[in-house]
Coordinates of C-alpha atoms in Angstrom, one line a residue:
M1 CA -0.1 0.0 0.1
N2 CA 1.8 3.0 -1.2
L3 CA 1.0 6.1 0.7
S4 CA 2.0 9.6 0.5
R5 CA 3.8 11.5 3.2
V6 CA 0.7 13.3 4.0
Q7 CA -1.6 10.4 4.1
R8 CA 0.8 8.4 6.1
Y9 CA 1.2 11.2 8.6
T10 CA -2.7 11.6 8.8
F11 CA -3.3 7.7 8.9
D12 CA -0.5 7.4 12.0
S13 CA -2.2 10.3 13.9
I14 CA -5.5 8.7 13.5
R15 CA -4.3 5.3 14.6
R16 CA -2.7 7.0 17.7
E17 CA -5.8 8.8 18.6
I18 CA -7.9 5.6 18.3
D19 CA -5.6 3.7 20.6
G20 CA -5.6 6.6 23.0
I21 CA -9.5 6.7 23.0
I22 CA -9.5 2.8 23.4
K23 CA -6.8 3.0 26.2
N24 CA -8.6 5.5 28.2
P25 CA -11.0 3.9 31.0
T26 CA -13.2 7.0 30.8
T27 CA -14.1 6.4 27.3
I28 CA -14.7 2.5 27.7
Y29 CA -16.8 3.2 30.9
T30 CA -18.7 5.9 29.1
S31 CA -19.2 3.8 25.6
V32 CA -20.4 0.6 27.8
N33 CA -22.9 3.0 29.7
A34 CA -24.2 4.4 26.3
L35 CA -24.7 0.7 25.2
S36 CA -26.4 -0.8 28.3
C37 CA -28.7 2.6 28.3
M38 CA -29.8 1.8 24.7
L39 CA -30.3 -1.9 25.3
H40 CA -32.4 -1.2 28.2
A41 CA -34.5 1.5 26.4
M42 CA -35.0 -1.2 23.5
I43 CA -36.0 -3.9 26.1
T44 CA -38.6 -1.9 28.2
T45 CA -40.1 -0.1 25.3
V46 CA -39.9 -3.5 23.2
G47 CA -38.5 -1.3 20.0
H48 CA -41.3 1.3 19.9
N49 CA -39.5 4.9 19.9
W50 CA -36.8 3.6 22.1
A51 CA -34.5 6.2 21.3
A52 CA -36.5 9.2 23.1
H53 CA -36.1 6.8 26.4
V54 CA -32.3 6.7 26.6
M55 CA -31.3 9.1 29.3
N56 CA -27.9 10.0 30.6
D57 CA -26.7 10.2 34.0
K58 CA -28.2 13.3 34.7
G59 CA -31.7 12.1 33.8
Q60 CA -31.6 14.3 30.3
P61 CA -32.3 12.5 26.9
M62 CA -29.0 11.3 25.4
F63 CA -29.8 11.9 22.0
T64 CA -31.4 15.0 20.1
E65 CA -34.7 14.7 18.4
Q66 CA -32.9 14.2 14.9
E67 CA -30.5 11.7 16.3
Q68 CA -33.6 9.8 18.0
V69 CA -35.2 9.5 14.5
H70 CA -32.2 8.5 12.9
F71 CA -31.3 5.6 15.7
T72 CA -34.5 4.3 15.4
Q73 CA -34.7 3.9 11.7
L74 CA -31.1 2.6 11.8
F75 CA -32.0 -0.1 14.6
Q76 CA -35.4 -0.9 13.3
P77 CA -34.2 -4.1 11.0
Y78 CA -32.3 -5.5 14.0
M79 CA -34.9 -5.0 16.6
P80 CA -36.4 -8.5 16.3
T81 CA -33.1 -10.1 16.7
I82 CA -31.9 -8.0 19.7
L83 CA -35.4 -8.6 21.5
S84 CA -35.2 -12.2 20.8
F85 CA -31.9 -12.7 22.2
F86 CA -33.2 -11.1 25.5
G87 CA -36.5 -13.2 25.5
K88 CA -38.8 -10.3 24.1
T89 CA -41.2 -10.2 21.2
I90 CA -42.8 -7.2 19.5
H91 CA -46.5 -6.8 19.6
S92 CA -48.6 -4.9 17.1
G93 CA -49.7 -1.4 18.6
G94 CA -47.3 -2.0 21.8
A95 CA -50.1 -1.2 24.2
E96 CA -50.9 -5.0 24.7
E97 CA -47.3 -5.5 26.2
P98 CA -48.1 -4.5 29.8
E99 CA -50.8 -7.0 30.0
K100 CA -48.6 -9.7 28.6
T101 CA -45.8 -9.1 31.0
A102 CA -48.3 -9.4 33.9
E103 CA -50.1 -12.7 32.8
P104 CA -47.1 -15.1 34.2
E105 CA -48.1 -13.7 37.7
K106 CA -51.6 -14.7 37.2
E107 CA -50.5 -18.1 35.8
E108 CA -48.5 -18.6 39.0
E109 CA -51.5 -18.4 41.5
P110 CA -49.4 -18.7 44.8
E111 CA -52.6 -18.2 46.6
K112 CA -53.9 -21.7 45.9
T113 CA -52.5 -23.0 48.9
E114 CA -53.9 -20.4 51.2
E115 CA -57.3 -20.9 49.8
K116 CA -57.6 -24.5 51.4
Q117 CA -59.2 -23.7 54.7
G118 CA -59.8 -26.3 57.6
I119 CA -60.0 -26.5 61.4
D120 CA -56.5 -25.6 62.0
D121 CA -56.6 -22.9 59.8
L122 CA -59.6 -21.0 61.3
Y123 CA -58.7 -21.9 64.8
T124 CA -55.0 -20.4 64.0
K125 CA -56.8 -17.0 62.6
V126 CA -59.0 -16.6 65.7
I127 CA -55.9 -16.9 67.8
K128 CA -54.0 -14.4 65.8
Q129 CA -56.9 -12.0 65.9
V130 CA -57.3 -12.3 69.5
E131 CA -53.7 -11.4 69.9
S132 CA -54.0 -8.4 67.6
I133 CA -56.9 -7.0 69.7
N134 CA -54.9 -7.7 72.8
S135 CA -51.9 -5.8 71.6
I136 CA -54.3 -2.7 70.3
V137 CA -56.3 -2.5 73.8
T138 CA -52.8 -2.7 75.7
Q139 CA -51.5 0.0 73.7
H140 CA -54.4 2.2 74.7
A141 CA -54.5 1.3 78.3
S142 CA -50.9 1.8 78.5
S143 CA -51.4 5.5 77.1
D144 CA -54.4 6.7 78.4
G145 CA -55.9 4.0 80.9
V146 CA -55.6 2.6 84.3
L147 CA -52.5 0.6 83.1
R148 CA -50.5 3.8 82.6
F149 CA -51.6 4.7 86.2
E150 CA -50.1 1.5 87.5
R151 CA -46.8 1.5 85.5
D152 CA -46.1 5.1 86.2
D153 CA -46.5 4.6 90.0
D154 CA -44.2 1.7 89.9
T155 CA -41.4 3.8 90.0
K156 CA -42.9 6.2 92.9
E157 CA -42.9 5.8 96.7
D158 CA -45.9 4.1 98.2
I159 CA -49.0 5.8 99.6
Q160 CA -48.8 6.5 103.5
L161 CA -51.8 5.1 104.9
I162 CA -51.7 7.0 108.1
P163 CA -51.1 10.9 107.9
E164 CA -48.3 12.6 109.7
A165 CA -50.3 14.5 112.0
L166 CA -51.9 11.3 113.2
Q167 CA -48.6 9.6 113.6
V168 CA -47.7 12.4 116.0
F169 CA -50.8 12.4 117.9
I170 CA -50.5 8.4 118.2
A171 CA -47.1 8.1 118.8
G172 CA -46.5 11.1 121.0
P173 CA -43.0 11.1 122.3
N174 CA -42.2 7.3 121.6
P175 CA -39.9 7.4 118.3
V176 CA -40.5 3.4 117.8
V177 CA -44.2 3.8 117.4
K178 CA -43.6 6.7 115.2
K179 CA -41.2 4.7 112.7
T180 CA -43.7 1.5 113.0
L181 CA -46.5 3.8 111.9
E182 CA -44.4 5.4 109.0
M183 CA -44.0 1.8 107.6
I184 CA -47.6 1.3 107.3
K185 CA -47.8 1.9 103.5
L186 CA -49.6 0.5 100.3
S187 CA -48.7 0.2 96.8
R188 CA -51.0 1.4 94.1
R189 CA -51.5 -1.6 92.5
T190 CA -52.6 -3.1 95.6
L191 CA -54.8 -0.5 96.0
V192 CA -56.4 -0.7 92.4
F193 CA -56.7 -4.6 93.1
L194 CA -58.6 -4.0 96.3
I195 CA -60.9 -1.4 94.4
Y196 CA -61.5 -4.1 91.6
T197 CA -62.2 -7.0 94.3
A198 CA -64.6 -4.4 96.2
L199 CA -66.7 -3.6 93.2
D200 CA -67.0 -7.4 92.2
A201 CA -68.0 -8.3 95.5
T202 CA -70.7 -5.5 95.8
R203 CA -71.8 -6.4 92.3
I204 CA -72.4 -10.1 93.6
A205 CA -74.0 -9.0 96.8
A206 CA -76.5 -6.6 95.1
S207 CA -77.5 -9.6 92.5
V208 CA -78.1 -12.1 95.2
S209 CA -80.1 -9.5 97.4
G210 CA -82.3 -8.9 94.5
S211 CA -81.3 -5.3 93.5
E212 CA -81.4 -5.7 89.6
Q213 CA -80.7 -1.8 89.2
S214 CA -77.6 -1.8 91.1
R215 CA -76.5 -5.1 89.3
K216 CA -76.8 -3.6 86.1
Y217 CA -74.9 -0.2 86.9
L218 CA -72.2 -2.0 88.7
S219 CA -71.9 -4.4 85.9
V220 CA -71.5 -1.8 83.0
A221 CA -69.1 0.2 85.5
M222 CA -66.9 -3.0 86.3
S223 CA -66.8 -3.6 82.4
L224 CA -65.4 0.1 81.5
L225 CA -62.9 -0.2 84.3
E226 CA -61.7 -3.8 83.0
L227 CA -61.4 -2.4 79.6
L228 CA -59.3 0.7 80.9
R229 CA -57.0 -1.6 82.3
G230 CA -56.4 -3.4 79.4
D231 CA -58.3 -6.9 80.1
W232 CA -61.0 -6.8 77.3
K233 CA -61.9 -10.4 77.9
K234 CA -62.7 -9.8 81.5
A235 CA -64.6 -6.6 80.4
I236 CA -67.0 -8.8 78.3
A237 CA -67.1 -11.3 81.4
S238 CA -68.1 -8.6 83.6
F239 CA -70.6 -7.1 81.1
M240 CA -72.5 -10.4 81.1
G241 CA -73.8 -9.6 84.6
Y242 CA -76.0 -7.0 83.0
Y243 CA -78.4 -9.7 81.8
G244 CA -79.1 -11.3 84.8
T245 CA -77.7 -13.4 88.0
T246 CA -76.8 -16.8 86.1
P247 CA -74.7 -14.6 83.4
L248 CA -73.0 -12.7 86.0
M249 CA -71.9 -16.0 88.1
T250 CA -70.8 -17.4 84.5
G251 CA -68.6 -14.2 83.8
Q252 CA -67.2 -14.7 87.5
L253 CA -66.0 -18.1 86.7
I254 CA -64.5 -17.0 83.3
K255 CA -62.6 -14.1 85.1
I256 CA -61.3 -16.6 87.6
Y257 CA -59.9 -18.9 84.9
L258 CA -58.6 -16.0 82.8
T259 CA -56.6 -14.9 86.0
L260 CA -55.5 -18.4 86.6
F261 CA -54.4 -19.0 83.3
R262 CA -52.3 -15.6 83.2
M263 CA -50.3 -17.1 86.1
L264 CA -48.9 -19.9 83.7
S265 CA -45.8 -19.4 81.6
P266 CA -46.2 -17.8 78.4
T267 CA -44.7 -21.0 76.6
L268 CA -47.3 -23.2 78.5
Q269 CA -49.9 -20.8 77.8
E270 CA -49.4 -21.2 73.9
S271 CA -49.0 -25.0 74.1
F272 CA -52.4 -25.1 76.2
T273 CA -53.9 -22.8 73.4
Y274 CA -52.9 -25.1 70.7
G275 CA -53.3 -28.3 72.7
A276 CA -57.0 -27.5 73.6
L277 CA -58.0 -28.0 69.8
D278 CA -55.7 -31.2 69.8
T279 CA -57.1 -32.7 72.8
A280 CA -60.7 -32.1 71.3
K281 CA -60.0 -33.8 68.2
S282 CA -58.2 -36.7 69.8
F283 CA -61.3 -37.3 71.9
M284 CA -63.5 -37.0 69.0
I285 CA -61.2 -39.7 67.2
G286 CA -61.0 -41.8 70.3
V287 CA -64.8 -42.0 70.4
L288 CA -65.1 -42.9 66.7
L289 CA -62.4 -45.6 67.2
T290 CA -64.5 -47.1 70.2
V291 CA -67.6 -47.2 68.0
F292 CA -65.7 -48.8 65.2
Q293 CA -64.2 -51.5 67.6
L294 CA -67.7 -52.4 68.8
T295 CA -69.5 -52.9 65.6
A296 CA -67.0 -53.5 63.2
P297 CA -68.1 -57.0 61.1
F298 CA -65.7 -60.1 60.6
H299 CA -64.8 -59.1 57.0
V300 CA -63.7 -55.7 58.1
R301 CA -61.8 -56.8 61.2
E302 CA -60.0 -59.7 59.5
P303 CA -57.7 -57.3 57.1
L304 CA -57.2 -55.0 60.0
V305 CA -56.0 -57.6 62.4
R306 CA -53.3 -58.9 59.4
I307 CA -52.2 -55.4 58.8
F308 CA -51.7 -54.8 62.7
D309 CA -49.5 -58.1 62.7
V310 CA -47.4 -56.5 59.9
I311 CA -46.9 -53.5 62.0
R312 CA -46.0 -55.2 65.0
E313 CA -43.5 -57.6 63.0
K314 CA -41.7 -54.3 61.5
K315 CA -41.8 -52.7 64.9
E316 CA -40.3 -56.0 66.4
K317 CA -37.5 -55.9 63.7
I318 CA -36.7 -52.2 64.4
D319 CA -36.5 -52.9 68.2
G320 CA -34.1 -55.6 67.8
V321 CA -31.7 -53.5 65.6
L322 CA -31.7 -50.8 68.3
T323 CA -31.2 -53.0 71.3
D324 CA -28.5 -54.7 69.6
Q325 CA -26.7 -51.6 69.3
G326 CA -27.3 -50.8 72.6
L327 CA -30.0 -48.2 72.1
H328 CA -33.9 -48.2 73.6
A329 CA -36.6 -49.8 72.0
R330 CA -39.5 -48.1 70.7
P331 CA -42.7 -47.9 73.0
S332 CA -45.0 -50.4 73.4
Y333 CA -48.3 -48.4 72.6
L334 CA -46.7 -47.7 69.1
T335 CA -47.8 -51.1 68.0
P336 CA -51.7 -51.2 67.4
S337 CA -53.8 -54.3 67.8
F338 CA -57.8 -54.7 67.7
E339 CA -57.9 -55.0 71.5
D340 CA -55.8 -51.8 71.9
F341 CA -57.4 -50.0 69.1
N342 CA -56.9 -46.8 70.2
N343 CA -53.1 -47.3 69.8
L344 CA -53.6 -46.0 66.5
Q345 CA -53.7 -42.5 67.8
A346 CA -50.4 -43.1 69.1
L347 CA -48.9 -43.7 65.5
M348 CA -50.4 -40.3 64.4
D349 CA -48.7 -38.7 67.7
D350 CA -45.3 -40.2 67.2
P351 CA -43.0 -37.2 66.9
E352 CA -40.2 -39.1 65.3
F353 CA -42.4 -40.2 62.3
I354 CA -44.6 -37.0 61.9
C355 CA -41.7 -34.5 62.2
S356 CA -39.4 -36.8 59.9
C357 CA -38.8 -35.2 56.3
E358 CA -40.3 -38.4 54.7
F359 CA -43.7 -37.7 56.3
K360 CA -43.3 -34.1 55.5
E361 CA -42.9 -34.9 51.7
L362 CA -45.7 -37.4 51.9
V363 CA -48.4 -34.8 53.2
E364 CA -47.2 -32.2 50.8
T365 CA -47.9 -34.5 47.9
V366 CA -51.3 -35.7 49.4
D367 CA -52.3 -32.2 50.5
Q368 CA -53.6 -31.0 47.1
T369 CA -57.5 -30.5 47.7
N370 CA -59.5 -28.8 50.4
V371 CA -61.3 -32.1 51.3
I372 CA -58.2 -33.9 51.9
H373 CA -56.9 -31.0 53.9
I374 CA -59.8 -31.0 56.3
I375 CA -59.3 -34.8 56.8
L376 CA -55.8 -34.4 57.8
Q377 CA -56.4 -32.0 60.1
M378 CA -59.2 -34.0 61.9
L379 CA -56.7 -36.9 62.2
R380 CA -54.3 -34.8 64.1
I381 CA -52.0 -34.5 61.4
P382 CA -50.0 -31.2 61.4
V383 CA -50.6 -29.5 58.0
T384 CA -50.3 -25.7 58.9
K385 CA -47.2 -24.1 59.7
E386 CA -48.3 -23.2 63.4
F387 CA -49.7 -26.8 64.3
R388 CA -46.2 -28.1 63.0
E389 CA -44.3 -25.8 65.1
Y390 CA -46.4 -26.9 68.2
R391 CA -45.8 -30.5 67.5
C392 CA -42.2 -30.4 66.1
G393 CA -40.6 -27.3 66.9
K394 CA -38.9 -24.7 64.9
E395 CA -36.3 -27.0 63.8
D396 CA -35.6 -28.3 60.4
C397 CA -37.0 -31.9 59.5
K398 CA -34.7 -34.8 59.6
P399 CA -34.9 -38.3 58.3
F400 CA -36.9 -40.9 60.3
I401 CA -34.0 -43.4 61.2
T402 CA -31.8 -40.4 62.3
K403 CA -34.7 -39.2 64.5
I404 CA -35.1 -42.7 65.9
V405 CA -31.2 -43.2 66.5
E406 CA -31.1 -39.7 68.1
K407 CA -33.9 -40.5 70.5
G408 CA -32.0 -43.5 71.5
L409 CA -28.6 -42.0 72.0
G410 CA -30.2 -39.0 73.7
H411 CA -31.4 -41.8 76.5
E412 CA -27.8 -43.1 76.5
V413 CA -26.1 -39.9 76.9
K414 CA -28.3 -38.9 79.8
A415 CA -27.5 -42.2 81.2
D416 CA -23.8 -41.7 80.9
T417 CA -23.8 -38.4 82.2
E418 CA -25.4 -39.6 85.3
K419 CA -22.7 -42.6 86.0
P420 CA -19.4 -40.6 86.1
P421 CA -20.2 -38.8 89.1
E422 CA -20.5 -42.1 91.0
K423 CA -17.4 -43.6 89.2
T424 CA -15.5 -40.5 90.4
E425 CA -16.7 -40.7 94.0
E426 CA -15.9 -44.2 94.1
K427 CA -12.3 -43.4 92.6
T428 CA -11.8 -40.6 95.1
E429 CA -12.7 -42.8 98.0
E430 CA -10.5 -45.7 96.8
K431 CA -7.5 -43.5 96.3
A432 CA -8.1 -42.0 99.8
E433 CA -8.3 -45.2 101.2
E434 CA -5.0 -46.2 99.4
K435 CA -3.3 -43.2 100.7
T436 CA -4.4 -44.0 104.2
E437 CA -3.3 -47.6 103.8
K438 CA 0.0 -46.8 102.4
T439 CA 0.8 -43.9 105.2
E440 CA -0.3 -46.7 108.0
E441 CA 2.1 -49.3 106.0
K442 CA 5.0 -46.9 106.1
T443 CA 4.5 -45.7 109.7
E444 CA 4.3 -49.5 110.7
E445 CA 7.4 -50.5 108.7
K446 CA 9.2 -47.3 110.4
T447 CA 8.2 -48.5 113.9
E448 CA 9.2 -52.2 113.1
E449 CA 12.5 -51.3 111.6
K450 CA 13.5 -48.8 114.1
T451 CA 12.6 -51.7 116.9
E452 CA 14.3 -54.3 115.1
E453 CA 17.4 -52.2 114.6
K454 CA 17.4 -51.0 118.3
A455 CA 17.1 -55.0 119.4
E456 CA 19.6 -55.8 116.9
E457 CA 22.1 -53.2 118.0
K458 CA 21.6 -54.1 121.7
T459 CA 22.2 -57.7 121.3
E460 CA 25.1 -57.2 118.7
E461 CA 26.7 -54.7 121.0
K462 CA 26.2 -57.2 124.1
A463 CA 27.6 -60.1 122.2
E464 CA 30.5 -58.5 120.8
E465 CA 31.6 -56.9 124.1
K466 CA 31.4 -60.3 125.7
A467 CA 33.6 -62.0 122.9
E468 CA 36.0 -58.8 123.3
E469 CA 36.2 -59.4 126.8
K470 CA 37.0 -63.1 126.5
T471 CA 39.5 -62.4 123.6
E472 CA 41.4 -59.8 125.6
E473 CA 41.6 -62.1 129.0
K474 CA 42.6 -64.8 126.8
A475 CA 45.3 -62.7 125.1
E476 CA 46.4 -61.3 128.4
E477 CA 46.8 -64.7 130.1
K478 CA 48.9 -66.1 126.9
A479 CA 51.0 -62.9 126.9
E480 CA 51.7 -63.4 130.6
E481 CA 52.4 -67.2 130.2
A482 CA 54.7 -66.8 126.9
P483 CA 55.8 -63.5 125.8
L484 CA 56.8 -63.4 122.2
P485 CA 60.3 -62.2 120.7
P486 CA 60.4 -58.9 119.4
T487 CA 60.7 -60.3 115.9
I488 CA 57.5 -61.9 116.0
E489 CA 55.5 -59.4 118.1
P490 CA 55.0 -57.0 114.8
K491 CA 53.6 -60.2 113.0
E492 CA 49.9 -59.6 114.2
E493 CA 47.0 -61.8 112.9
P494 CA 44.6 -58.9 112.9
K495 CA 46.9 -57.4 110.1
E496 CA 44.6 -59.4 107.7
E497 CA 41.4 -57.2 108.8
E498 CA 43.6 -54.0 108.4
P499 CA 42.6 -53.4 104.7
K500 CA 39.0 -53.9 105.9
A501 CA 39.4 -51.7 108.5
E502 CA 40.9 -48.9 106.1
E503 CA 37.3 -48.1 104.5
P504 CA 35.9 -46.8 107.7
K505 CA 39.3 -45.0 108.5
E506 CA 37.7 -41.9 107.2
E507 CA 35.5 -41.6 110.4
E508 CA 38.4 -40.9 112.8
A509 CA 35.8 -38.7 114.8
P510 CA 32.9 -41.0 115.6
L511 CA 29.6 -39.3 115.1
P512 CA 27.0 -39.2 117.8
P513 CA 24.3 -41.7 117.8
T514 CA 21.5 -39.1 116.4
I515 CA 23.6 -38.3 113.5
E516 CA 24.7 -41.9 112.8
S517 CA 20.8 -42.8 112.8
K518 CA 19.8 -40.5 110.1
P519 CA 21.5 -42.2 107.1
E520 CA 19.7 -45.6 108.4
V521 CA 16.2 -43.9 108.7
K522 CA 16.3 -42.1 105.1
P523 CA 16.3 -45.0 102.8
A524 CA 13.2 -46.7 105.2
V525 CA 11.0 -43.3 104.1
K526 CA 11.8 -43.3 100.5
E527 CA 12.3 -47.2 99.4
P528 CA 10.6 -50.5 100.6
P529 CA 12.4 -52.3 103.7
L530 CA 15.9 -53.7 103.1
P531 CA 16.2 -57.2 102.6
P532 CA 18.2 -59.3 105.0
T533 CA 21.2 -59.2 102.7
I534 CA 21.5 -55.3 103.2
G535 CA 20.8 -55.7 106.9
G536 CA 24.1 -58.2 107.1
K537 CA 26.1 -55.3 105.4
R538 CA 25.0 -53.0 108.1
R539 CA 25.9 -55.2 110.8
R540 CA 29.4 -55.9 109.2
T541 CA 30.3 -52.3 109.0
L542 CA 29.3 -51.8 112.6
R543 CA 31.6 -54.4 113.5
L544 CA 34.4 -53.2 111.4
T545 CA 33.9 -49.5 113.0
R546 CA 34.1 -51.1 116.3
L547 CA 37.4 -53.0 115.8
A548 CA 39.0 -49.9 114.1
R549 CA 38.1 -48.0 117.6
Q550 CA 39.7 -50.9 119.5
Q551 CA 42.7 -50.7 117.7
A552 CA 43.2 -47.1 117.6
H553 CA 42.5 -47.2 121.5
E554 CA 45.1 -49.9 121.9

């Protein structure tokens, strides 16, 4: 390619400018941002006048009117391909598109599961409605009612029942009586409780005495006061007294029940609330099972008995596997029979089975119609979220086998955790006994060794003294009878024992008996008693030391 000098220069300058633009990060970002804005406008408008909807960062149109017309006509042939790539299609008129985009939401219809209504669903809705009413009434009573008066006065001093002037008049000069009178106080909560109790007692007395007008007025007043306190359920029970003596007594029983129920733990209140419906359903199922057991003919009983036998065999196999692994067997009431026909309810109550993932998947596949939804709830099978949490808790489901093993291991862990303290106590007692025995043995050994050593030393000293005296007497007699010549005198027989006596020659100054006894006692404390051979060496050393002393003395 032959280019002139000017063309070459122009080509190189254009190439450098293009390279600089491409390498500039702001240019790349601006280009990509503009392309993304154009694609977004094409997709949202489905290709209809898309250039007018392309906006810059400031929210202003990116193209002028002429550019909008130009780019719209330029991209018109490629618009179906671009939209099909992003899963969109062009429709005539363009106004039908919003309706088409809303169609998938209608097709999904997630409300189908909520349309199924049963006893549990209605009961749960009633409970939630009651809880919402409780929160609303309590909020108003806390801001403008008696409940606010009680809460504000919890941080204030109690009411003094006896005025100060009366205290001075009663106590006189006695300070002890005055201090006692100052301690007679009453809290505002106690005062409110006494007022409500007095009004209730007056209302009952008026009803019993036949004063209808007083009963009605007091019932209305009591109902308003209960409502201001936030107890709307008690307010309804109090208003029942307006219609007669019997409704009044019924309302009083309801108020007593509500008071006692509030004394329970909140968790027990929740379990009792959901358990009341569960108990009613269990009673109804028990009645039906009893009627079926009494009236079922043979052709109906026979297949049931066979099914129960199969269930019993399966349970025995499972129990055998569990017991072989050291786990606890399943409860006996999980084996239904025609004699114990009510044990069928235990299978529906088994938490390991009901709370397993297999059972949850089975219920989800079966629970497809409203009729089956009601039947499952009547059979006390947890279908709703609230009743499943009541029966299984808020933990995630686990396989059936895993839950059975965990239950067995849980029992074993508890048993193991209870056993170690006993073992540790036994070990500590054994160690203490061993220590006491060892100390007793050591003390006995020490005393025995000391007594034996003393006795041996005494006997040895006496025997040696006697032997020395005899040998000295004999030697003196012999020396007197026949004195040896000077050449023979130096040759003495005891010289053979001189090398033996050279070892203890270091003890030129004999140690006192207190110091000599210490090295003999030390090995007895740290080590077991010495064998008789070591005892013989000790005697030998004593003899040698005594002979060395005698020779030194001579």
